[in-house]
Amino acid sequence: MAHGVSKLDLAYAWLENHLEGDAWASGENFTLADCAAAPSLFYADWTQQITEKYPRLRAYRRRLLGRSSIARAVEEARPYRQLFPLGAPDRD
C-alpha cells in the first residue's frame, strides 16, 4: 500500500505543476483529456486524499466534479459506492 501511496503522491505533484495557469488539462478548453482525468482523480482521491499541499489539483478536481455531465455520472453511480473495494468515503 505504501508503494501505491508514494506513486499517487508523485502523480499529484506532477499534476500540481502541470496545471499551473490552466483551467483544464490541456489549457483553457475542456477536452477529452479532462474526460479521462475525471474518473481517475475521483477514485484516486478516495484512495489517497488530495491534500491542501496540492491546491491547483484540488481546484481542478472540484471543477471536473462541477461539470454537469460528470456530476450526473457521479450521482447515478451513488447506489453502487459500497462496491468500491477500499470503501467509499462519505463525500463527493
Coordinates of C-alpha atoms in Angstrom, one line a residue:
M1 CA 0.0 0.0 0.0
A2 CA 2.8 2.4 0.8
H3 CA 4.2 2.0 -2.7
G4 CA 0.9 2.9 -4.2
V5 CA 0.6 6.0 -1.9
S6 CA 4.0 7.2 -2.9
K7 CA 3.2 6.8 -6.6
L8 CA -0.1 8.7 -6.2
D9 CA 1.8 11.5 -4.3
L10 CA 4.3 11.6 -7.2
A11 CA 1.5 11.9 -9.7
Y12 CA -0.3 14.6 -7.6
A13 CA 2.9 16.6 -7.5
W14 CA 3.4 16.3 -11.3
L15 CA -0.2 17.3 -11.9
E16 CA 0.0 20.2 -9.5
N17 CA 2.9 21.6 -11.6
H18 CA 1.3 20.8 -14.9
L19 CA -1.9 22.6 -14.0
E20 CA -0.2 25.9 -13.3
G21 CA -2.1 28.7 -15.0
D22 CA -4.5 26.4 -16.9
A23 CA -8.2 25.8 -16.2
W24 CA -8.1 22.4 -17.8
A25 CA -5.6 19.6 -18.5
S26 CA -4.7 21.0 -22.0
G27 CA -5.2 24.7 -21.4
E28 CA -8.3 26.9 -21.3
N29 CA -10.7 24.5 -23.1
F30 CA -12.3 21.4 -21.6
T31 CA -11.1 18.4 -23.7
L32 CA -11.0 14.6 -23.9
A33 CA -8.0 14.8 -21.6
D34 CA -10.3 16.2 -18.9
C35 CA -12.9 13.5 -19.5
A36 CA -10.2 10.9 -19.0
A37 CA -8.9 12.6 -15.8
A38 CA -12.2 12.9 -14.1
P39 CA -12.7 9.2 -13.1
S40 CA -9.1 8.7 -12.3
L41 CA -8.9 11.7 -10.0
F42 CA -12.3 10.9 -8.5
Y43 CA -11.2 7.5 -7.3
A44 CA -7.6 8.4 -6.7
D45 CA -8.7 11.0 -4.1
W46 CA -10.8 8.3 -2.4
T47 CA -7.7 6.1 -2.2
Q48 CA -5.2 8.8 -1.2
Q49 CA -6.9 12.1 -0.5
I50 CA -5.6 15.1 -2.4
T51 CA -4.5 17.4 0.4
E52 CA -4.1 21.1 0.7
K53 CA -0.5 20.6 -0.4
Y54 CA -1.9 20.5 -3.9
P55 CA -4.3 23.5 -4.2
R56 CA -4.3 23.6 -8.1
L57 CA -5.1 19.9 -8.3
R58 CA -7.8 20.1 -5.7
A59 CA -9.4 23.0 -7.6
Y60 CA -9.1 21.1 -10.9
R61 CA -10.8 18.1 -9.4
R62 CA -13.5 20.4 -8.0
R63 CA -14.0 21.9 -11.5
L64 CA -14.3 18.5 -13.0
L65 CA -16.9 17.4 -10.5
G66 CA -18.8 20.6 -11.2
R67 CA -19.3 19.8 -14.9
S68 CA -22.9 18.7 -15.4
S69 CA -22.0 15.5 -17.3
I70 CA -19.5 14.4 -14.6
A71 CA -21.8 15.4 -11.7
R72 CA -24.6 13.3 -13.3
A73 CA -22.3 10.3 -13.7
V74 CA -21.2 10.6 -10.0
E75 CA -24.8 10.9 -8.9
E76 CA -26.1 8.0 -11.0
A77 CA -23.3 5.8 -9.6
R78 CA -24.0 6.7 -6.0
P79 CA -26.1 3.5 -5.3
Y80 CA -23.0 1.4 -6.2
R81 CA -20.5 3.0 -3.9
Q82 CA -20.5 0.1 -1.5
L83 CA -18.8 -1.9 -4.2
F84 CA -15.7 0.2 -4.2
P85 CA -13.1 -2.3 -2.9
L86 CA -11.4 0.2 -0.5
G87 CA -14.6 1.6 0.9
A88 CA -16.2 4.8 -0.3
P89 CA -15.7 8.0 1.8
D90 CA -18.8 9.9 2.8
R91 CA -18.1 12.8 0.5
D92 CA -18.4 13.8 -3.2

